[in-house]
CSV table of C-alpha atoms in Angstrom, one decimal:
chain,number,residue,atom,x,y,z
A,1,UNK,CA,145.7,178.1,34.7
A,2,UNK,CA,142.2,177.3,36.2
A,3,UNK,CA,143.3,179.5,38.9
A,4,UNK,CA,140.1,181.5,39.7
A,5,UNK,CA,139.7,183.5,42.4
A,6,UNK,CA,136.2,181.4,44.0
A,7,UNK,CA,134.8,185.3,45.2
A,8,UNK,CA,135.4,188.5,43.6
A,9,UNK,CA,136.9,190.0,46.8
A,10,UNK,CA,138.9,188.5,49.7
A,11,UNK,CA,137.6,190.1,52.8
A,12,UNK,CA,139.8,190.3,55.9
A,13,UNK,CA,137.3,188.7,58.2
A,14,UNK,CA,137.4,185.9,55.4
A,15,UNK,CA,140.9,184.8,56.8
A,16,UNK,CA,141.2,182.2,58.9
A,17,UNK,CA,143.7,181.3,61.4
A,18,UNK,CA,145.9,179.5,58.5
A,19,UNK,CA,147.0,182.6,57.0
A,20,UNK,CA,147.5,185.3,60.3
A,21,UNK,CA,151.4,184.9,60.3
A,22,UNK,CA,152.3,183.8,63.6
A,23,UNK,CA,154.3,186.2,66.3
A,24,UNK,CA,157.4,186.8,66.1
A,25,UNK,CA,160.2,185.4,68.4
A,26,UNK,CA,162.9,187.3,69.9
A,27,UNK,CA,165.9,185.7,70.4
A,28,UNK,CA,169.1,186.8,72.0
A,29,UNK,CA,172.1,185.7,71.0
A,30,UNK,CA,175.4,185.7,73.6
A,31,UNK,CA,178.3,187.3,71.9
A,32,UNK,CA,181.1,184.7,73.1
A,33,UNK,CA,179.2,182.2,70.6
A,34,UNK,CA,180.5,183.2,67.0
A,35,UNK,CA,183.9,183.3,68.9
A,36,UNK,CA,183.2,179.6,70.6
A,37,UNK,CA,182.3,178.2,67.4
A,38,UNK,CA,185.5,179.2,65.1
A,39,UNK,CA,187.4,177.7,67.6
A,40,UNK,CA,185.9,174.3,67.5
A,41,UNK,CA,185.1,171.9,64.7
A,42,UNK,CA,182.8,170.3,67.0
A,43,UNK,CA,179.6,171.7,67.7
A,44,UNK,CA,178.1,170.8,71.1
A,45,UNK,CA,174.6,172.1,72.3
A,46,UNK,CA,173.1,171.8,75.6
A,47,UNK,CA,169.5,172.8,75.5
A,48,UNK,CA,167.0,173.7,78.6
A,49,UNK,CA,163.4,174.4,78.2
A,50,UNK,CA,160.2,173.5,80.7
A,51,UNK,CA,157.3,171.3,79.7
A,52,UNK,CA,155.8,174.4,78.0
A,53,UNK,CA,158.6,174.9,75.8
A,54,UNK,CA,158.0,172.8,72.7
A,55,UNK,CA,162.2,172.3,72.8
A,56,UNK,CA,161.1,169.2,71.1
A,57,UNK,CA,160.3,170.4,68.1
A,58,UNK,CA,163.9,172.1,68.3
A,59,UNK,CA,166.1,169.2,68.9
A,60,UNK,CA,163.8,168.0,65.8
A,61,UNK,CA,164.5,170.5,63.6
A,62,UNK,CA,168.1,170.6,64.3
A,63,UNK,CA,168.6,166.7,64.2
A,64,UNK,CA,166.4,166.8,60.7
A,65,UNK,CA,167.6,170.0,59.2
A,66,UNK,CA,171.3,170.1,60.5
A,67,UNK,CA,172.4,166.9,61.0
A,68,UNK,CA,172.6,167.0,64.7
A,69,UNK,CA,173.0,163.8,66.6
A,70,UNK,CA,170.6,164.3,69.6
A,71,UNK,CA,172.1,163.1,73.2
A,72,UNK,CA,169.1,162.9,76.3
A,73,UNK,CA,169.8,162.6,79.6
A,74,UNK,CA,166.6,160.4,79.8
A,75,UNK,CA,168.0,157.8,77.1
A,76,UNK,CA,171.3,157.7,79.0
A,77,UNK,CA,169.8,156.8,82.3
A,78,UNK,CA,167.3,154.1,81.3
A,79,UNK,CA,169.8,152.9,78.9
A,80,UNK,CA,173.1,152.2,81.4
A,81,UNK,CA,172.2,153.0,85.0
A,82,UNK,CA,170.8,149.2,85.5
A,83,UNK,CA,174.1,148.1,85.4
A,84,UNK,CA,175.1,150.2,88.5
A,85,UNK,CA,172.2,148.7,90.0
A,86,UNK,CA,172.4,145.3,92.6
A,87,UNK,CA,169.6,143.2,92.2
A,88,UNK,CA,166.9,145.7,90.9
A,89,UNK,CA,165.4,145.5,87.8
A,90,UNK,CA,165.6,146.7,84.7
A,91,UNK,CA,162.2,148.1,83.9
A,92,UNK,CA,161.4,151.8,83.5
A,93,UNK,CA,159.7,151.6,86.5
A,94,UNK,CA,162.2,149.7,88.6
A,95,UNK,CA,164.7,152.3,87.4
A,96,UNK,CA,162.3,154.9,88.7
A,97,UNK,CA,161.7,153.6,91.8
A,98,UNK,CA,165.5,153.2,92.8
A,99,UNK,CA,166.3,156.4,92.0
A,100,UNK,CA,163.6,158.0,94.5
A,101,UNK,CA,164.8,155.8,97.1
A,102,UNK,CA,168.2,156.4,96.7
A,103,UNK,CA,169.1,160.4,95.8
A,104,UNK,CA,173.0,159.9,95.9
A,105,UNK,CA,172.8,157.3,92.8
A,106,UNK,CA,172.4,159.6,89.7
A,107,UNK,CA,175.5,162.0,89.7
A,108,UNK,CA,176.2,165.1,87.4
A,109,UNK,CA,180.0,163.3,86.6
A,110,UNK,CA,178.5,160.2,85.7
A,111,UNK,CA,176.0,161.9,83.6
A,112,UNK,CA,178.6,163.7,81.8
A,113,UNK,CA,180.9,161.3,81.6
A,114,UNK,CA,178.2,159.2,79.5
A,115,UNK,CA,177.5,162.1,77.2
A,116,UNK,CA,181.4,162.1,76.8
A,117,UNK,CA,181.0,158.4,75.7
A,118,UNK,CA,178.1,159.1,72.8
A,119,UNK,CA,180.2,161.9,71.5
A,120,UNK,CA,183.6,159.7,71.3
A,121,UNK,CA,182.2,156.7,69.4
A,122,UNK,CA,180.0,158.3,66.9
A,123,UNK,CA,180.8,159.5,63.5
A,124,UNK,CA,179.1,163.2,63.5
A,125,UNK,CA,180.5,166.7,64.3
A,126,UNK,CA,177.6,168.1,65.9
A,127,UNK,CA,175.2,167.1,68.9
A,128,UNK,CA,172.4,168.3,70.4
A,129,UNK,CA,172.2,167.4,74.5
A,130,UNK,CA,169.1,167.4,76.4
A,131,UNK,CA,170.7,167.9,80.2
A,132,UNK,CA,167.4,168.3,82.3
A,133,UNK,CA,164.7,165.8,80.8
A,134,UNK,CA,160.9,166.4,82.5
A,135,UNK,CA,160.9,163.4,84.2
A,136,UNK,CA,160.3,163.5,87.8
A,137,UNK,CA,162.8,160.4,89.0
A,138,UNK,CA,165.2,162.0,87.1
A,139,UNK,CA,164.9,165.5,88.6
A,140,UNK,CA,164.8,164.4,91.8
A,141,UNK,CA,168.1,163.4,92.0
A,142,UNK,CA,170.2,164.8,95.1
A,143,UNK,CA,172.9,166.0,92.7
A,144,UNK,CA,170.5,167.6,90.1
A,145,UNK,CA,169.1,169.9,93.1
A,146,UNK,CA,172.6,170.9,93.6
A,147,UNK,CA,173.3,175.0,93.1
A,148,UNK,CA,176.2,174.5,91.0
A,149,UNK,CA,177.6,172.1,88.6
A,150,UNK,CA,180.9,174.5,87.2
A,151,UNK,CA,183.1,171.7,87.9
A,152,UNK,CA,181.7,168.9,86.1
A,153,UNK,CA,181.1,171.2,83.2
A,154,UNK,CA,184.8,172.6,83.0
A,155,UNK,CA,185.9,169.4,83.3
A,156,UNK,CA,183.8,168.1,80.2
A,157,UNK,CA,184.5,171.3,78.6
A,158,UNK,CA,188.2,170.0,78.5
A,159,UNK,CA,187.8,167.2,76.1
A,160,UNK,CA,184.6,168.9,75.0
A,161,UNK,CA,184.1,172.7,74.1
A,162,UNK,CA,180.7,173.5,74.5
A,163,UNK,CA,179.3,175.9,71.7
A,164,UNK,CA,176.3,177.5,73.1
A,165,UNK,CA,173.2,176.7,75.1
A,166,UNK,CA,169.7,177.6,73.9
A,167,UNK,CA,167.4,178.6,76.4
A,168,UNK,CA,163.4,178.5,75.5
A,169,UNK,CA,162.1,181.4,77.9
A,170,UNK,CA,158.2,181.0,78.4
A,171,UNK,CA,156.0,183.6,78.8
A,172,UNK,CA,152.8,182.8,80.9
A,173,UNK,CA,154.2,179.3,81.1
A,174,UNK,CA,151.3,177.3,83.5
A,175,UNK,CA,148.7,178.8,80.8
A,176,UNK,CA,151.0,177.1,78.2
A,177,UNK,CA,151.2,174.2,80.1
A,178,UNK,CA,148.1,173.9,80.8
A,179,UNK,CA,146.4,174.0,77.7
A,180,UNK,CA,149.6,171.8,76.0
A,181,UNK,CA,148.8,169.0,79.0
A,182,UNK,CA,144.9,169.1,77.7
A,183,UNK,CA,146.5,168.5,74.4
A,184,UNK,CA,148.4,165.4,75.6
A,185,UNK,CA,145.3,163.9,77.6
A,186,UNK,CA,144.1,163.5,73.7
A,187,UNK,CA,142.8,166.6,73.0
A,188,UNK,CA,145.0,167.7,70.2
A,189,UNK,CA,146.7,165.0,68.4
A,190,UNK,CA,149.5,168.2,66.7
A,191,UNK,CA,150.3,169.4,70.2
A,192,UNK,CA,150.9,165.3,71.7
A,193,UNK,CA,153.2,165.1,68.6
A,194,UNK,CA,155.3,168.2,68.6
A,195,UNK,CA,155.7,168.2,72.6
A,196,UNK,CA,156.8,164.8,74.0
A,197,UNK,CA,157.9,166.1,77.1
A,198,UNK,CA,154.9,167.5,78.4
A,199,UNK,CA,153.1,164.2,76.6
A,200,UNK,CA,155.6,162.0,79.1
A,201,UNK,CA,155.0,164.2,82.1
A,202,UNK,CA,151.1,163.9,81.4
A,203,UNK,CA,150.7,160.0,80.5
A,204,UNK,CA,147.9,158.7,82.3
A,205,UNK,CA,146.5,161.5,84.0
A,206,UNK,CA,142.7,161.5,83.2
A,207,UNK,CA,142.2,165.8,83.8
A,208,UNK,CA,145.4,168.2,84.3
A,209,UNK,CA,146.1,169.0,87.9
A,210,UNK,CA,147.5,172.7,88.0
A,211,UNK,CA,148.9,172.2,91.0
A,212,UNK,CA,151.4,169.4,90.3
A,213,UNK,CA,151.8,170.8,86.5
A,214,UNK,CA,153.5,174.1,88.7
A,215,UNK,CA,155.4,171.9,91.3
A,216,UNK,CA,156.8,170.5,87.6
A,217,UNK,CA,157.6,173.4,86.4
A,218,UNK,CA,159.3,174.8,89.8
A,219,UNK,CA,161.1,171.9,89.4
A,220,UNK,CA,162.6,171.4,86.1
A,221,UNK,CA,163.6,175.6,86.5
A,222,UNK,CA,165.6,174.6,90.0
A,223,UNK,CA,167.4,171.8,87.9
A,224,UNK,CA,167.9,173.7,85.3
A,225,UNK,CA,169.2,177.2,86.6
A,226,UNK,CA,172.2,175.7,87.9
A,227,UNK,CA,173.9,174.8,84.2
A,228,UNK,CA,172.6,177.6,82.6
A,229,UNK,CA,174.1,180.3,84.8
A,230,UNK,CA,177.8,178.5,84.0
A,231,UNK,CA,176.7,179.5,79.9
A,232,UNK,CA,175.4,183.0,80.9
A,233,UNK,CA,178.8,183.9,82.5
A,234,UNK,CA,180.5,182.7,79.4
A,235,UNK,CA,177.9,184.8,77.6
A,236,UNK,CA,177.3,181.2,75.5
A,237,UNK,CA,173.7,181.2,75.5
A,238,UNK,CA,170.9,181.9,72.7
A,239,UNK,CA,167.4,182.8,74.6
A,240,UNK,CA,164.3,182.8,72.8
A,241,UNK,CA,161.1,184.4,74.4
A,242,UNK,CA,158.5,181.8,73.2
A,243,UNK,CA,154.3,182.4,74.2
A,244,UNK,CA,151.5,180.5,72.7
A,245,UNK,CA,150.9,183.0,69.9
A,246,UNK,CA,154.3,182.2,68.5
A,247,UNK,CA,154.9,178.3,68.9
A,248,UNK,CA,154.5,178.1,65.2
A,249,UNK,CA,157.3,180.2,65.0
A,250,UNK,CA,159.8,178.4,66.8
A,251,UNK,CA,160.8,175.8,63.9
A,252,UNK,CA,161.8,178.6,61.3
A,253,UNK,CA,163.3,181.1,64.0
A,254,UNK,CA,165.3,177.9,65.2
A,255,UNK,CA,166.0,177.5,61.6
A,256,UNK,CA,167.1,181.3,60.7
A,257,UNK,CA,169.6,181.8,64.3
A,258,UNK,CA,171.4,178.4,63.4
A,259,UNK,CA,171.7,180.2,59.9
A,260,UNK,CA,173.0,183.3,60.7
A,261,UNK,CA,175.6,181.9,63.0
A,262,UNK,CA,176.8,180.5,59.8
A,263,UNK,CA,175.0,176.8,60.0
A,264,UNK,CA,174.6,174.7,57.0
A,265,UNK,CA,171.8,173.2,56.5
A,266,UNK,CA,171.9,169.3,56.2
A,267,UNK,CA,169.4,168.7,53.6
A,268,UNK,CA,168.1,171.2,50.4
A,269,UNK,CA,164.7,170.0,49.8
A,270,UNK,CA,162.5,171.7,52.1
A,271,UNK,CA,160.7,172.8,48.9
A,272,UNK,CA,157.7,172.6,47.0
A,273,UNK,CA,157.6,172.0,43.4
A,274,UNK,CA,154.5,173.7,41.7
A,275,UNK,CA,154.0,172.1,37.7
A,276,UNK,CA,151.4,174.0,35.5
A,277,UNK,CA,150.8,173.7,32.0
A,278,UNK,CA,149.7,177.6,31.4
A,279,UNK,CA,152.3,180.2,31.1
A,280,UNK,CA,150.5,182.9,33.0
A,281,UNK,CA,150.6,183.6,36.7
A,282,UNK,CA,148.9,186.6,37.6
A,283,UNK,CA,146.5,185.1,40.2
A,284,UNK,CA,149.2,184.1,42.1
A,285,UNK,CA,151.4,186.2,44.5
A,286,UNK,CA,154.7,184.3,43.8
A,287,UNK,CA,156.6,186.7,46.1
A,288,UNK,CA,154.4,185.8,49.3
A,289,UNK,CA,154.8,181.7,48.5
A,290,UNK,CA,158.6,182.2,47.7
A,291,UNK,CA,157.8,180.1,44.3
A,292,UNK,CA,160.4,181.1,41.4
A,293,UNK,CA,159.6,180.4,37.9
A,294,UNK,CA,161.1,177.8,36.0
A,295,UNK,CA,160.5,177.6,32.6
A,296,UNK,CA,161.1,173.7,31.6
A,297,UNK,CA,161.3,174.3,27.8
A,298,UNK,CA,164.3,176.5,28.4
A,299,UNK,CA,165.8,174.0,29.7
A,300,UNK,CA,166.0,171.3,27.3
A,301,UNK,CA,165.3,170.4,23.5
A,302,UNK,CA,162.1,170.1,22.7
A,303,UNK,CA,162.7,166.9,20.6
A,304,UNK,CA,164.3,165.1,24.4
A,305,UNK,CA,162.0,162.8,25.7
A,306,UNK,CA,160.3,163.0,29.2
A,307,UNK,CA,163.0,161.3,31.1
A,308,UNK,CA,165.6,164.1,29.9
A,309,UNK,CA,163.3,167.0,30.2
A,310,UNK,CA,162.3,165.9,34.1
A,311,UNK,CA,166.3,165.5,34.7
A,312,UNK,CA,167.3,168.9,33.1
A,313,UNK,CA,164.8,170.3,35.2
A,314,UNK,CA,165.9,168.6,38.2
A,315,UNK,CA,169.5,169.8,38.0
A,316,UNK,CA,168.4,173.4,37.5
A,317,UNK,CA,166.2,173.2,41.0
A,318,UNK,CA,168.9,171.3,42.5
A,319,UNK,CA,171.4,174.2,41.7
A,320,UNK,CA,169.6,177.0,42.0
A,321,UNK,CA,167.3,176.7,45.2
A,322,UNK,CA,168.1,177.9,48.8
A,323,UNK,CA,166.9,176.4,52.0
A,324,UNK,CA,163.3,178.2,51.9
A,325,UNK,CA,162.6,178.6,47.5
A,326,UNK,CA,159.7,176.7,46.4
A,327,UNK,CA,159.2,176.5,42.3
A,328,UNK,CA,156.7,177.0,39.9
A,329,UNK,CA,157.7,174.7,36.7
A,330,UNK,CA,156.0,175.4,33.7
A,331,UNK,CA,155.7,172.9,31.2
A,332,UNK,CA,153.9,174.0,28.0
A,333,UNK,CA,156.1,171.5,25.8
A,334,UNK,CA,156.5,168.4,27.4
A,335,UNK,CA,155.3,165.0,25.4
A,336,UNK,CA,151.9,163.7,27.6
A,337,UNK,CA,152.2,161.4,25.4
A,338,UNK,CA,154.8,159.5,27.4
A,339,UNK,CA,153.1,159.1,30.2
A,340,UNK,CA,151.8,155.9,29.7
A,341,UNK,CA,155.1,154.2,29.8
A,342,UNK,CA,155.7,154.4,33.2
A,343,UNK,CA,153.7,152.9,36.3
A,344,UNK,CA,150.7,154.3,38.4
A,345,UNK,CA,151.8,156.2,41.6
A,346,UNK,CA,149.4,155.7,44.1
A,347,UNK,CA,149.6,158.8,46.2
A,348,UNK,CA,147.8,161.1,45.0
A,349,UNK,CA,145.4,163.4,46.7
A,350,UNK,CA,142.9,165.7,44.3
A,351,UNK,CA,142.0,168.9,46.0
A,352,UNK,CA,138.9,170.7,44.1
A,353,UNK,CA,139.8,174.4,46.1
A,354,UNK,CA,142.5,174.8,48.4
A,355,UNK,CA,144.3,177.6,49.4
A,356,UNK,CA,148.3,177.4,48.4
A,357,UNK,CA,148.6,178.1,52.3
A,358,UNK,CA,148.2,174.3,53.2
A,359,UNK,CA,150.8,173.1,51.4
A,360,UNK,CA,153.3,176.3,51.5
A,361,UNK,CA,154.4,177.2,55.1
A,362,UNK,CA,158.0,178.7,54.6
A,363,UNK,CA,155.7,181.7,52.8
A,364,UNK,CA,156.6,185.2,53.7
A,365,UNK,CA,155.0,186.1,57.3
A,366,UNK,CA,156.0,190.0,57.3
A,367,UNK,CA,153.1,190.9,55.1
A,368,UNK,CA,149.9,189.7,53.1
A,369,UNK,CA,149.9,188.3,50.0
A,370,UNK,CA,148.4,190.9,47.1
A,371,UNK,CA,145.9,188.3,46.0
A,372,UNK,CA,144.7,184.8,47.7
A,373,UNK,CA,142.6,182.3,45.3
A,374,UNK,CA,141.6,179.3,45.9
A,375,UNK,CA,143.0,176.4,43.2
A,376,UNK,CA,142.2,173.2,42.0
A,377,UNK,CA,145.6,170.8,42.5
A,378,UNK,CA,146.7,167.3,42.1
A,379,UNK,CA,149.0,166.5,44.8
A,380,UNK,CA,151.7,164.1,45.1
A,381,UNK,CA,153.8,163.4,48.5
A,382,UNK,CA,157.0,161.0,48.8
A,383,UNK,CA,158.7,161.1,51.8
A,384,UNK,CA,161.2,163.3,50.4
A,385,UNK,CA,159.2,166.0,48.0
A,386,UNK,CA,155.9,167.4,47.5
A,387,UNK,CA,154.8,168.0,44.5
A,388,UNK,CA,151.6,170.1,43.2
A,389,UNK,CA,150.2,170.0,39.6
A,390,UNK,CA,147.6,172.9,39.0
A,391,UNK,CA,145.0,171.8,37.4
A,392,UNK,CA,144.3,171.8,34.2
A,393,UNK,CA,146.7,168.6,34.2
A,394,UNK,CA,146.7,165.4,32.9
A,395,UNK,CA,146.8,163.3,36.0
A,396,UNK,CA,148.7,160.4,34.2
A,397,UNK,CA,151.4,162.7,33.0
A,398,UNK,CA,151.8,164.1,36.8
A,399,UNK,CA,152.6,160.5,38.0
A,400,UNK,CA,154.9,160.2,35.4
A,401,UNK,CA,156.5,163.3,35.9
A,402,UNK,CA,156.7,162.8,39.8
A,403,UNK,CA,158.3,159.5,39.6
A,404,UNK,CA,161.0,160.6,37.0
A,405,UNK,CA,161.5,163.4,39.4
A,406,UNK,CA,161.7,160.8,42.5
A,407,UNK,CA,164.2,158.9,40.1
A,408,UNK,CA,166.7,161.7,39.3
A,409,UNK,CA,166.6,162.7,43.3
A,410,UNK,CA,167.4,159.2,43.8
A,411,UNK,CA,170.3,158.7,41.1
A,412,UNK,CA,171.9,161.8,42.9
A,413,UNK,CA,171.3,161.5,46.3
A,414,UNK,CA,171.5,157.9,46.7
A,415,UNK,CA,172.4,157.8,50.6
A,416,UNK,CA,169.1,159.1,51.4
A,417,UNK,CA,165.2,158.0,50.6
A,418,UNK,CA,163.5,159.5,47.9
């Protein structure tokens, strides 16, 4: 398969940082929650987490992967409160400005009472809500400083059950922040993507002042403590432990609790799709990279043409694969010479030696793989699917095959983007 190993052995203090799986998240999960969520068709999440606390990347994940619609605070107040206002304007700024001069204006009801609004008019089922946003104007707020808001919530909680809260539980959180506001000053372009509420609270600072980055996070835990001890009392909340070690964790243990709480997942094609024209295997560890074997010419006839070959393998992937399989498609009797019938695809990226590491995240993290070797790929990205072609492969016959792929996905699924 041209897989060959580029040293004889793969020493441990060979491995980089790609492969060390990350540490493990432990997450609690409050036992009135399986209860609270067979009552309800609706599924309502409130979720808290300081600047630290990547909860981001959470309200991603379940928006993306669950079909969450996601509800901030933030967005509500910049959105409607300059209509309450008499003469002030409607800039971000302005809005900021009138609600430090006036504490009484922002009020939990109000607040709620929007929220109640979103979840009324819109079409979905489930919803995400982001209560205490890191933004200071916001915060300060006489009513968000307030020790208890059980009414407003039991009053909500009457046209709206609330399912759960999930509470992202920092460990050594002003290290966290610190280095996560370095990040956001331009530092590291991954961390300013994955953490836009630290990248909002840092916008413009030109070095991190610890001082004010603790007065933030004093702040947005006074806000916050007051909602989350209503959920604890219910025993409605889901805690997760997070520290830096294991913030690349926190997407597939986010993934894996929504799971087991009996969560479907909103989209199936979270996998990657190996092709190789050889029908050995041995230098890779399929286990590790979660890749099953697919065996095209099983499939199909081997007098079909490429277009039915491609579709007879799509239907089997589409049937058989769970949220976290990837595949490994062999294809020892498929006509190359079709390929020339169908356009160029232009995004193709040739790596001479990569590790199957880069492109396979969802591998399995509780032990090393038997064997690691470096390959020579072809790979093909759509917004949709991945795709690798091991090399030896003709590249004109991977386009093909990719964009017959891309055409079946798109026949079937034709609500969403290929």
């Amino acid at each position: 398969m041209g897989c060959h190993p580029s040293k004889a052995d793969f020493h441990q203090d060979a491995h980089s940082e790609l492969f060390r799986p990350p540490a493990p998240i432990p997450v609690d999960i409050g036992s009135a929650i399986r209860n609270q969520l067979q009552k309800n068709t609706n599924s309502i999440v409130f979720i808290f987490g300081g600047p630290a606390s990547q909860k981001g990347s959470i309200i991603e994940e379940l928006t993306s992967s669950f079909n969450f619609t996601s509800i901030s605070v933030e967005d509500i107040v910049f959105q409607y409160l300059p209509s309450r206002l008499s003469g002030t304007g409607t800039q971000i700024k302005d809005i900021q400005e009138a609600l430090r001069n006036d504490e009484g204006m922002l009020s939990i009801d109000w607040v709620l009472e929007m929220i109640s609004s979103r979840i009324k008019v819109a079409m979905n089922q489930r919803f995400v809500v982001d209560i205490v946003p890191a933004v200071s104007s916001i915060l300060k707020a006489e009513e968000y400083r307030a020790r208890s808001h059980d009414r407003q919530l039991n009053q909500f909680e009457m046209k709206h059950p609330i399912a759960f809260a999930i509470d992202v539980n920092v460990k050594d959180e002003q290290n966290l922040t610190r280095l996560n506001g370095e990040a956001a000053n331009g530092k590291d372009d991954d961390s300013k993507r994955i953490n836009p509420e630290l990248n909002q609270m840092m916008r413009g600072a030109d070095d991190i002042d610890r001082g004010k980055l603790e007065k933030r996070i004093a702040e947005y835990h006074t806000c916050a403590e007051p909602f989350l001890q209503y959920f604890r009392r219910s025993n409605r909340v889901i805690s997760m432990s997070l520290t830096a070690e294991a913030v690349p964790n926190l997407v597939n243990t986010t993934r894996e609790t929504l799971l087991k709480l009996g969560f479907t997942m909103a989209r199936k094609d979270d996998h990657i799709i190996c092709f190789t024209t050889e029908t050995t295997h041995e230098d890779i560890d399929l286990t590790y990279y979660k890749l099953k074997i697919v065996n095209a010419g099983e499939l199909s006839r081997a007098s079909d043409n490429l277009n039915a070959q491609i579709s007879a393998v799509y239907r089997y992937i589409a049937s058989h694969n769970r949220h976290d399989d990837n595949f490994l498609v062999v294809v020892p009797s498929f006509k190359v010479q079709d390929a020339g019938k169908f356009k160029r695809i232009n995004f193709m990226e040739k790596k001479k030696e990569v590790y199957l590491d880069e492109f396979i995240k969802n591998k399995q993290h509780d032990k090393p793989p038997k064997i690691r070797t470096r390959i020579a790929v072809n790979c093909i990205s759509s917004s949709r699917q991945l795709f690798l072609f091991f090399e030896p492969f003709p590249t004109s016959f991977a386009q093909s095959i990719s964009l017959l792929y891309l055409k079946q996905k798109e026949q079937s699924q034709p609500h969403r983007d290929s």
